[in-house]
PDB file of C-alpha atoms and ligand atoms in Angstrom:
ATOM      1  CA  MET A   1      20.756  18.493  16.663  1.00  0.00           C
ATOM      2  CA  ARG A   2      24.052  19.796  15.556  1.00  0.00           C
ATOM      3  CA  ALA A   3      24.163  22.692  13.247  1.00  0.00           C
ATOM      4  CA  ARG A   4      26.166  22.662  10.088  1.00  0.00           C
ATOM      5  CA  THR A   5      28.890  24.859  11.574  1.00  0.00           C
ATOM      6  CA  ASP A   6      29.644  22.215  14.221  1.00  0.00           C
ATOM      7  CA  LEU A   7      30.678  19.785  11.540  1.00  0.00           C
ATOM      8  CA  ALA A   8      33.951  21.449  10.679  1.00  0.00           C
ATOM      9  CA  CYS A   9      35.822  18.397  11.841  1.00  0.00           C
ATOM     10  CA  TRP A  10      33.695  15.865  10.061  1.00  0.00           C
ATOM     11  CA  GLN A  11      35.974  13.412   8.403  1.00  0.00           C
ATOM     12  CA  GLY A  12      34.973  11.221   5.501  1.00  0.00           C
ATOM     13  CA  SER A  13      35.467   7.502   5.504  1.00  0.00           C
ATOM     14  CA  GLN A  14      38.495   7.940   3.262  1.00  0.00           C
ATOM     15  CA  GLY A  15      40.266   9.865   5.991  1.00  0.00           C
ATOM     16  CA  ARG A  16      39.987  13.023   3.932  1.00  0.00           C
ATOM     17  CA  ARG A  17      38.929  16.284   5.387  1.00  0.00           C
ATOM     18  CA  GLU A  18      36.845  18.240   2.962  1.00  0.00           C
ATOM     19  CA  GLU A  19      35.414  21.469   4.266  1.00  0.00           C
ATOM     20  CA  PHE A  20      31.972  20.326   5.394  1.00  0.00           C
ATOM     21  CA  ALA A  21      31.078  18.389   2.263  1.00  0.00           C
ATOM     22  CA  VAL A  22      29.408  15.079   3.077  1.00  0.00           C
ATOM     23  CA  ARG A  23      28.337  12.863   0.237  1.00  0.00           C
ATOM     24  CA  VAL A  24      26.025  10.078   1.210  1.00  0.00           C
ATOM     25  CA  VAL A  25      24.013   7.532  -0.761  1.00  0.00           C
ATOM     26  CA  LEU A  26      20.963   5.959   0.838  1.00  0.00           C
ATOM     27  CA  LEU A  27      20.342   2.481  -0.510  1.00  0.00           C
ATOM     28  CA  GLY A  28      17.517   0.077   0.130  1.00  0.00           C
ATOM     29  CA  ALA A  29      14.253  -1.307  -1.198  1.00  0.00           C
ATOM     30  CA  PRO A  30      11.202   0.916  -1.861  1.00  0.00           C
ATOM     31  CA  GLY A  31       9.571   1.567   1.495  1.00  0.00           C
ATOM     32  CA  CYS A  32      12.713   0.971   3.596  1.00  0.00           C
ATOM     33  CA  GLY A  33      12.743   4.552   4.903  1.00  0.00           C
ATOM     34  CA  LYS A  34      15.166   6.388   2.599  1.00  0.00           C
ATOM     35  CA  GLY A  35      12.895   9.412   2.252  1.00  0.00           C
ATOM     36  CA  THR A  36      11.956   9.471   5.954  1.00  0.00           C
ATOM     37  CA  HIS A  37      15.567   9.419   7.110  1.00  0.00           C
ATOM     38  CA  SER A  38      16.660  11.921   4.487  1.00  0.00           C
ATOM     39  CA  GLU A  39      14.385  14.428   6.201  1.00  0.00           C
ATOM     40  CA  TRP A  40      16.401  14.652   9.409  1.00  0.00           C
ATOM     41  CA  MET A  41      19.756  13.869   7.807  1.00  0.00           C
ATOM     42  CA  LYS A  42      19.577  16.864   5.472  1.00  0.00           C
ATOM     43  CA  GLU A  43      18.950  19.125   8.491  1.00  0.00           C
ATOM     44  CA  ASP A  44      21.749  17.622  10.565  1.00  0.00           C
ATOM     45  CA  LEU A  45      24.299  17.522   7.750  1.00  0.00           C
ATOM     46  CA  GLY A  46      23.242  20.809   6.192  1.00  0.00           C
ATOM     47  CA  VAL A  47      23.233  19.327   2.682  1.00  0.00           C
ATOM     48  CA  PRO A  48      20.445  18.910   0.140  1.00  0.00           C
ATOM     49  CA  GLN A  49      18.489  15.702  -0.230  1.00  0.00           C
ATOM     50  CA  ILE A  50      18.433  14.730  -3.901  1.00  0.00           C
ATOM     51  CA  SER A  51      15.629  12.282  -4.612  1.00  0.00           C
ATOM     52  CA  THR A  52      15.362  11.087  -8.190  1.00  0.00           C
ATOM     53  CA  GLY A  53      11.781   9.961  -7.489  1.00  0.00           C
ATOM     54  CA  ASP A  54      10.827  13.502  -6.352  1.00  0.00           C
ATOM     55  CA  ILE A  55      12.528  15.120  -9.353  1.00  0.00           C
ATOM     56  CA  LEU A  56      10.753  12.736 -11.704  1.00  0.00           C
ATOM     57  CA  ARG A  57       7.328  13.189 -10.067  1.00  0.00           C
ATOM     58  CA  ASP A  58       7.711  16.985 -10.322  1.00  0.00           C
ATOM     59  CA  ALA A  59       8.614  16.612 -13.985  1.00  0.00           C
ATOM     60  CA  VAL A  60       5.547  14.428 -14.610  1.00  0.00           C
ATOM     61  CA  LYS A  61       3.359  16.999 -12.857  1.00  0.00           C
ATOM     62  CA  ALA A  62       4.855  19.869 -14.831  1.00  0.00           C
ATOM     63  CA  GLY A  63       4.471  17.900 -18.089  1.00  0.00           C
ATOM     64  CA  THR A  64       8.079  18.484 -19.209  1.00  0.00           C
ATOM     65  CA  GLU A  65       9.833  16.286 -21.819  1.00  0.00           C
ATOM     66  CA  LEU A  66      11.534  14.412 -18.979  1.00  0.00           C
ATOM     67  CA  GLY A  67       8.177  13.853 -17.292  1.00  0.00           C
ATOM     68  CA  LYS A  68       6.589  12.583 -20.482  1.00  0.00           C
ATOM     69  CA  ARG A  69       9.394  10.074 -20.975  1.00  0.00           C
ATOM     70  CA  ALA A  70       9.344   8.894 -17.350  1.00  0.00           C
ATOM     71  CA  LYS A  71       5.614   8.638 -16.609  1.00  0.00           C
ATOM     72  CA  ALA A  72       4.792   5.182 -18.022  1.00  0.00           C
ATOM     73  CA  TYR A  73       7.842   3.546 -16.489  1.00  0.00           C
ATOM     74  CA  MET A  74       7.009   4.977 -13.093  1.00  0.00           C
ATOM     75  CA  ASN A  75       3.340   3.963 -13.163  1.00  0.00           C
ATOM     76  CA  ASN A  76       4.339   0.429 -14.123  1.00  0.00           C
ATOM     77  CA  GLY A  77       6.905   0.242 -11.298  1.00  0.00           C
ATOM     78  CA  GLU A  78       9.733  -0.055 -13.842  1.00  0.00           C
ATOM     79  CA  LEU A  79      12.980   1.855 -13.834  1.00  0.00           C
ATOM     80  CA  VAL A  80      13.368   4.933 -15.998  1.00  0.00           C
ATOM     81  CA  PRO A  81      16.228   4.213 -18.486  1.00  0.00           C
ATOM     82  CA  ASP A  82      19.746   4.785 -17.172  1.00  0.00           C
ATOM     83  CA  GLU A  83      20.727   7.406 -19.725  1.00  0.00           C
ATOM     84  CA  VAL A  84      17.697   9.559 -18.836  1.00  0.00           C
ATOM     85  CA  ILE A  85      18.507   9.346 -15.121  1.00  0.00           C
ATOM     86  CA  LEU A  86      22.210   9.997 -15.627  1.00  0.00           C
ATOM     87  CA  GLY A  87      21.539  13.055 -17.794  1.00  0.00           C
ATOM     88  CA  MET A  88      19.178  14.401 -15.186  1.00  0.00           C
ATOM     89  CA  MET A  89      21.592  13.741 -12.327  1.00  0.00           C
ATOM     90  CA  ARG A  90      24.623  15.186 -14.111  1.00  0.00           C
ATOM     91  CA  GLU A  91      22.648  18.426 -14.288  1.00  0.00           C
ATOM     92  CA  ARG A  92      21.401  18.243 -10.710  1.00  0.00           C
ATOM     93  CA  LEU A  93      24.845  17.505  -9.218  1.00  0.00           C
ATOM     94  CA  ALA A  94      26.275  20.513 -11.054  1.00  0.00           C
ATOM     95  CA  GLN A  95      23.925  22.880  -9.159  1.00  0.00           C
ATOM     96  CA  PRO A  96      25.755  25.087  -6.648  1.00  0.00           C
ATOM     97  CA  ASP A  97      23.993  23.602  -3.569  1.00  0.00           C
ATOM     98  CA  ALA A  98      25.391  20.144  -4.304  1.00  0.00           C
ATOM     99  CA  ALA A  99      28.929  21.447  -3.900  1.00  0.00           C
ATOM    100  CA  ALA A 100      28.311  21.359  -0.170  1.00  0.00           C
ATOM    101  CA  GLY A 101      27.608  17.641  -0.363  1.00  0.00           C
ATOM    102  CA  PHE A 102      24.306  15.723  -0.704  1.00  0.00           C
ATOM    103  CA  ILE A 103      22.153  12.843   0.356  1.00  0.00           C
ATOM    104  CA  LEU A 104      21.226  10.766  -2.653  1.00  0.00           C
ATOM    105  CA  ASP A 105      17.834   9.080  -2.190  1.00  0.00           C
ATOM    106  CA  GLY A 106      16.810   6.616  -4.916  1.00  0.00           C
ATOM    107  CA  PHE A 107      19.935   6.974  -7.020  1.00  0.00           C
ATOM    108  CA  PRO A 108      21.963   5.085  -8.089  1.00  0.00           C
ATOM    109  CA  ARG A 109      19.592   2.199  -8.734  1.00  0.00           C
ATOM    110  CA  THR A 110      21.567   0.084 -11.200  1.00  0.00           C
ATOM    111  CA  ILE A 111      25.236  -0.778 -11.702  1.00  0.00           C
ATOM    112  CA  PRO A 112      25.485   1.462 -14.804  1.00  0.00           C
ATOM    113  CA  GLN A 113      24.045   4.343 -12.723  1.00  0.00           C
ATOM    114  CA  ALA A 114      26.625   3.713  -9.971  1.00  0.00           C
ATOM    115  CA  GLU A 115      29.410   3.724 -12.550  1.00  0.00           C
ATOM    116  CA  GLY A 116      27.953   6.900 -14.097  1.00  0.00           C
ATOM    117  CA  LEU A 117      27.863   8.540 -10.671  1.00  0.00           C
ATOM    118  CA  ASP A 118      31.508   7.640 -10.065  1.00  0.00           C
ATOM    119  CA  GLY A 119      32.288   9.270 -13.423  1.00  0.00           C
ATOM    120  CA  ILE A 120      30.349  12.464 -12.651  1.00  0.00           C
ATOM    121  CA  LEU A 121      31.979  12.832  -9.222  1.00  0.00           C
ATOM    122  CA  GLY A 122      35.371  11.994 -10.685  1.00  0.00           C
ATOM    123  CA  GLU A 123      35.013  14.914 -13.083  1.00  0.00           C
ATOM    124  CA  GLN A 124      34.356  17.129 -10.054  1.00  0.00           C
ATOM    125  CA  ALA A 125      37.388  15.580  -8.293  1.00  0.00           C
ATOM    126  CA  VAL A 126      35.277  14.429  -5.322  1.00  0.00           C
ATOM    127  CA  GLN A 127      34.019  11.089  -4.138  1.00  0.00           C
ATOM    128  CA  LEU A 128      31.321   9.480  -2.007  1.00  0.00           C
ATOM    129  CA  ASP A 129      31.900   9.263   1.727  1.00  0.00           C
ATOM    130  CA  ARG A 130      29.333   6.644   2.763  1.00  0.00           C
ATOM    131  CA  VAL A 131      26.659   4.376   1.352  1.00  0.00           C
ATOM    132  CA  ILE A 132      24.086   3.515   3.965  1.00  0.00           C
ATOM    133  CA  LYS A 133      21.852   0.530   3.215  1.00  0.00           C
ATOM    134  CA  ILE A 134      18.635   0.307   5.211  1.00  0.00           C
ATOM    135  CA  ASP A 135      17.599  -3.322   5.716  1.00  0.00           C
ATOM    136  CA  VAL A 136      13.877  -4.094   6.052  1.00  0.00           C
ATOM    137  CA  ALA A 137      12.124  -7.473   5.758  1.00  0.00           C
ATOM    138  CA  SER A 138      10.262  -7.833   2.455  1.00  0.00           C
ATOM    139  CA  ASP A 139       6.780  -8.571   3.868  1.00  0.00           C
ATOM    140  CA  GLU A 140       7.041  -5.409   5.948  1.00  0.00           C
ATOM    141  CA  LEU A 141       7.900  -3.356   2.819  1.00  0.00           C
ATOM    142  CA  VAL A 142       4.607  -3.984   1.036  1.00  0.00           C
ATOM    143  CA  ARG A 143       2.710  -3.113   4.170  1.00  0.00           C
ATOM    144  CA  ARG A 144       4.618   0.166   4.511  1.00  0.00           C
ATOM    145  CA  LEU A 145       4.306   1.125   0.844  1.00  0.00           C
ATOM    146  CA  THR A 146       0.536   0.634   0.645  1.00  0.00           C
ATOM    147  CA  SER A 147      -0.034   2.654   3.853  1.00  0.00           C
ATOM    148  CA  ARG A 148       2.393   5.429   2.860  1.00  0.00           C
ATOM    149  CA  ARG A 149       1.219   8.968   2.179  1.00  0.00           C
ATOM    150  CA  VAL A 150       3.296  11.865   0.879  1.00  0.00           C
ATOM    151  CA  CYS A 151       3.058  15.637   0.723  1.00  0.00           C
ATOM    152  CA  PRO A 152       3.144  16.647  -2.949  1.00  0.00           C
ATOM    153  CA  ASN A 153       4.316  20.126  -1.957  1.00  0.00           C
ATOM    154  CA  CYS A 154       7.226  19.688   0.506  1.00  0.00           C
ATOM    155  CA  LYS A 155       7.754  15.903  -0.103  1.00  0.00           C
ATOM    156  CA  ALA A 156       7.385  14.949   3.559  1.00  0.00           C
ATOM    157  CA  VAL A 157       6.620  11.249   4.039  1.00  0.00           C
ATOM    158  CA  TYR A 158       3.939   9.824   6.348  1.00  0.00           C
ATOM    159  CA  ASN A 159       2.405   6.475   7.108  1.00  0.00           C
ATOM    160  CA  ILE A 160      -1.232   6.171   8.151  1.00  0.00           C
ATOM    161  CA  GLY A 161      -0.321   3.180  10.317  1.00  0.00           C
ATOM    162  CA  PHE A 162       2.707   4.227  12.364  1.00  0.00           C
ATOM    163  CA  ARG A 163       3.706   7.750  11.347  1.00  0.00           C
ATOM    164  CA  PRO A 164       0.528   9.744  10.767  1.00  0.00           C
ATOM    165  CA  PRO A 165       0.488  13.549  10.498  1.00  0.00           C
ATOM    166  CA  LYS A 166      -0.752  15.410  13.572  1.00  0.00           C
ATOM    167  CA  LYS A 167      -3.899  16.451  11.788  1.00  0.00           C
ATOM    168  CA  GLU A 168      -5.460  13.735   9.665  1.00  0.00           C
ATOM    169  CA  GLY A 169      -4.763  14.123   5.954  1.00  0.00           C
ATOM    170  CA  ILE A 170      -2.744  17.342   6.339  1.00  0.00           C
ATOM    171  CA  CYS A 171       1.031  17.823   6.075  1.00  0.00           C
ATOM    172  CA  ASP A 172       2.621  18.840   9.434  1.00  0.00           C
ATOM    173  CA  HIS A 173       5.215  21.009   7.685  1.00  0.00           C
ATOM    174  CA  CYS A 174       3.306  22.977   5.079  1.00  0.00           C
ATOM    175  CA  GLY A 175      -0.430  22.368   5.642  1.00  0.00           C
ATOM    176  CA  GLU A 176      -1.078  20.841   2.194  1.00  0.00           C
ATOM    177  CA  PRO A 177      -3.354  17.808   1.880  1.00  0.00           C
ATOM    178  CA  ILE A 178      -1.258  14.621   1.754  1.00  0.00           C
ATOM    179  CA  ILE A 179      -1.836  12.028  -0.944  1.00  0.00           C
ATOM    180  CA  GLN A 180      -1.173   8.416  -1.883  1.00  0.00           C
ATOM    181  CA  ARG A 181       1.326   7.994  -4.721  1.00  0.00           C
ATOM    182  CA  ASP A 182       0.021   6.419  -7.937  1.00  0.00           C
ATOM    183  CA  ASP A 183       2.637   3.648  -7.657  1.00  0.00           C
ATOM    184  CA  ASP A 184       1.894   2.765  -4.012  1.00  0.00           C
ATOM    185  CA  THR A 185      -0.876   0.309  -4.899  1.00  0.00           C
ATOM    186  CA  GLU A 186      -0.218  -3.279  -3.819  1.00  0.00           C
ATOM    187  CA  GLU A 187       0.367  -4.564  -7.365  1.00  0.00           C
ATOM    188  CA  THR A 188       2.834  -1.851  -8.378  1.00  0.00           C
ATOM    189  CA  ALA A 189       4.564  -1.981  -4.996  1.00  0.00           C
ATOM    190  CA  ARG A 190       5.194  -5.706  -5.530  1.00  0.00           C
ATOM    191  CA  SER A 191       6.667  -5.193  -8.985  1.00  0.00           C
ATOM    192  CA  ARG A 192       8.906  -2.392  -7.665  1.00  0.00           C
ATOM    193  CA  LEU A 193      10.244  -4.804  -5.057  1.00  0.00           C
ATOM    194  CA  THR A 194      11.015  -7.388  -7.772  1.00  0.00           C
ATOM    195  CA  VAL A 195      12.801  -4.697  -9.812  1.00  0.00           C
ATOM    196  CA  TYR A 196      14.748  -3.717  -6.681  1.00  0.00           C
ATOM    197  CA  GLU A 197      15.916  -7.294  -6.115  1.00  0.00           C
ATOM    198  CA  SER A 198      17.055  -7.842  -9.694  1.00  0.00           C
ATOM    199  CA  GLN A 199      18.512  -4.418 -10.610  1.00  0.00           C
ATOM    200  CA  THR A 200      19.350  -2.481  -7.439  1.00  0.00           C
ATOM    201  CA  ALA A 201      20.383  -5.157  -4.881  1.00  0.00           C
ATOM    202  CA  PRO A 202      23.623  -5.864  -6.868  1.00  0.00           C
ATOM    203  CA  LEU A 203      24.778  -2.393  -5.724  1.00  0.00           C
ATOM    204  CA  ILE A 204      25.241  -3.829  -2.252  1.00  0.00           C
ATOM    205  CA  ASP A 205      28.212  -5.854  -3.465  1.00  0.00           C
ATOM    206  CA  TYR A 206      29.440  -2.945  -5.606  1.00  0.00           C
ATOM    207  CA  TYR A 207      29.711  -0.675  -2.536  1.00  0.00           C
ATOM    208  CA  LYS A 208      30.932  -3.446  -0.258  1.00  0.00           C
ATOM    209  CA  ALA A 209      33.811  -3.999  -2.659  1.00  0.00           C
ATOM    210  CA  ASN A 210      34.945  -0.370  -2.468  1.00  0.00           C
ATOM    211  CA  GLY A 211      34.524  -0.206   1.300  1.00  0.00           C
ATOM    212  CA  LEU A 212      31.803   2.447   1.390  1.00  0.00           C
ATOM    213  CA  LEU A 213      28.913   0.288   2.567  1.00  0.00           C
ATOM    214  CA  ALA A 214      27.350   0.433   6.019  1.00  0.00           C
ATOM    215  CA  VAL A 215      24.186  -1.558   6.755  1.00  0.00           C
ATOM    216  CA  ILE A 216      21.604  -0.500   9.317  1.00  0.00           C
ATOM    217  CA  ASN A 217      18.570  -2.371  10.647  1.00  0.00           C
ATOM    218  CA  GLY A 218      15.372  -0.613   9.561  1.00  0.00           C
ATOM    219  CA  ASN A 219      13.030  -3.176  11.064  1.00  0.00           C
ATOM    220  CA  ARG A 220      12.999  -1.754  14.562  1.00  0.00           C
ATOM    221  CA  GLY A 221      11.272   1.515  13.903  1.00  0.00           C
ATOM    222  CA  PHE A 222      12.436   5.057  13.255  1.00  0.00           C
ATOM    223  CA  ALA A 223      14.475   5.773  16.419  1.00  0.00           C
ATOM    224  CA  GLY A 224      16.658   2.686  16.203  1.00  0.00           C
ATOM    225  CA  ALA A 225      17.548   3.281  12.569  1.00  0.00           C
ATOM    226  CA  GLN A 226      18.186   6.968  13.305  1.00  0.00           C
ATOM    227  CA  ALA A 227      20.564   6.152  16.158  1.00  0.00           C
ATOM    228  CA  GLU A 228      22.515   3.687  14.019  1.00  0.00           C
ATOM    229  CA  THR A 229      22.770   6.172  11.173  1.00  0.00           C
ATOM    230  CA  ARG A 230      23.969   8.949  13.514  1.00  0.00           C
ATOM    231  CA  GLU A 231      26.709   6.664  14.751  1.00  0.00           C
ATOM    232  CA  ILE A 232      27.834   5.831  11.226  1.00  0.00           C
ATOM    233  CA  LEU A 233      27.949   9.518  10.256  1.00  0.00           C
ATOM    234  CA  ASP A 234      29.492  10.651  13.505  1.00  0.00           C
ATOM    235  CA  LEU A 235      26.561  12.949  14.294  1.00  0.00           C
TER     236      LEU A 235
HETATM  237  P1  ADP B 301      10.695   4.179  -4.081  1.00  0.00           P
HETATM  238  O1  ADP B 301      12.103   4.212  -3.586  1.00  0.00           O
HETATM  239  O2  ADP B 301       9.689   4.226  -2.973  1.00  0.00           O
HETATM  240  O3  ADP B 301      10.423   3.111  -5.100  1.00  0.00           O
HETATM  241  P2  ADP B 301      11.123   6.591  -5.669  1.00  0.00           P
HETATM  242  O4  ADP B 301      10.336   7.798  -5.390  1.00  0.00           O
HETATM  243  O5  ADP B 301      12.573   6.586  -5.375  1.00  0.00           O
HETATM  244  O6  ADP B 301      10.351   5.463  -4.884  1.00  0.00           O
HETATM  245  O7  ADP B 301      10.945   6.178  -7.218  1.00  0.00           O
HETATM  246  C1  ADP B 301       9.690   6.118  -7.852  1.00  0.00           C
HETATM  247  C2  ADP B 301       9.858   5.654  -9.302  1.00  0.00           C
HETATM  248  O8  ADP B 301      10.659   6.617 -10.032  1.00  0.00           O
HETATM  249  C3  ADP B 301      10.600   4.343  -9.484  1.00  0.00           C
HETATM  250  O9  ADP B 301       9.752   3.218  -9.366  1.00  0.00           O
HETATM  251  C4  ADP B 301      11.168   4.518 -10.916  1.00  0.00           C
HETATM  252  O10 ADP B 301      10.180   4.310 -11.909  1.00  0.00           O
HETATM  253  C5  ADP B 301      11.556   5.977 -10.933  1.00  0.00           C
HETATM  254  N1  ADP B 301      12.959   6.179 -10.475  1.00  0.00           N
HETATM  255  C6  ADP B 301      13.350   6.879  -9.384  1.00  0.00           C
HETATM  256  N2  ADP B 301      14.690   6.872  -9.272  1.00  0.00           N
HETATM  257  C7  ADP B 301      15.159   6.175 -10.307  1.00  0.00           C
HETATM  258  C8  ADP B 301      16.461   5.782 -10.753  1.00  0.00           C
HETATM  259  N3  ADP B 301      17.550   6.137 -10.094  1.00  0.00           N
HETATM  260  N4  ADP B 301      16.548   5.012 -11.880  1.00  0.00           N
HETATM  261  C9  ADP B 301      15.462   4.666 -12.578  1.00  0.00           C
HETATM  262  N5  ADP B 301      14.210   4.980 -12.210  1.00  0.00           N
HETATM  263  C10 ADP B 301      14.041   5.727 -11.109  1.00  0.00           C
HETATM  264 ZN1   ZN B 302       4.235  19.403   3.116  1.00  0.00          ZN
END
């Protein structure tokens, strides 16, 4: 793996050269592998992974105002309202670590969120470099979601079928017990996929139109998708 310092010559898709900063959006249905691929990408790129789902779950756990507003939407598999998400992301993207770039995982999820993101980045005089869409067949997605397990502490993602932790039930990275998310039941997983098709899939055309979109095949397992992503990002 390349270290951050080897990326001095990384050049964004716009032909710009911006001292190290790489700004990537991962797009794709729930269960397509956004969280899994973020794990190695953040190491390779040396930028933070920003997952709206993780931020919201932490807020629910901590019982903050944000968490109280978001909880019912999340448990029903619905989207949290755009203005809530955009307020939260405006704050997150203003944190110092995001100046080095970021991998956005789970955001934007609607056209108004994508437009809001363009506005936030425009105020910072920066722009996205790449939007990577991970394609996975829909019958496979339900199977992956219902067999997914996550670490509530370090957010690592596992699958009891094809990506189990080394020691059953325990996170490889931090030793915490791994859990099943409340919204990874079959019924909620199916409604999340319907929400994805109606509200998030239109972003594919949005990012195709501005030339940022790259599509990778997520059906062939982890290594194939990783190799394709590395190629797109010049890693
Ligand atoms: P997945 O991609 O597997 O569906 P996430 O962890 O990204 O899971 O999201 C879990 C839930 O959090 C979503 O079903 C939704 O309720 C809420 N959520 C996360 N990101 C957003 C977003 N950008 N806009 C609206 N709701 C969101
Ligand atoms: Zn962990």
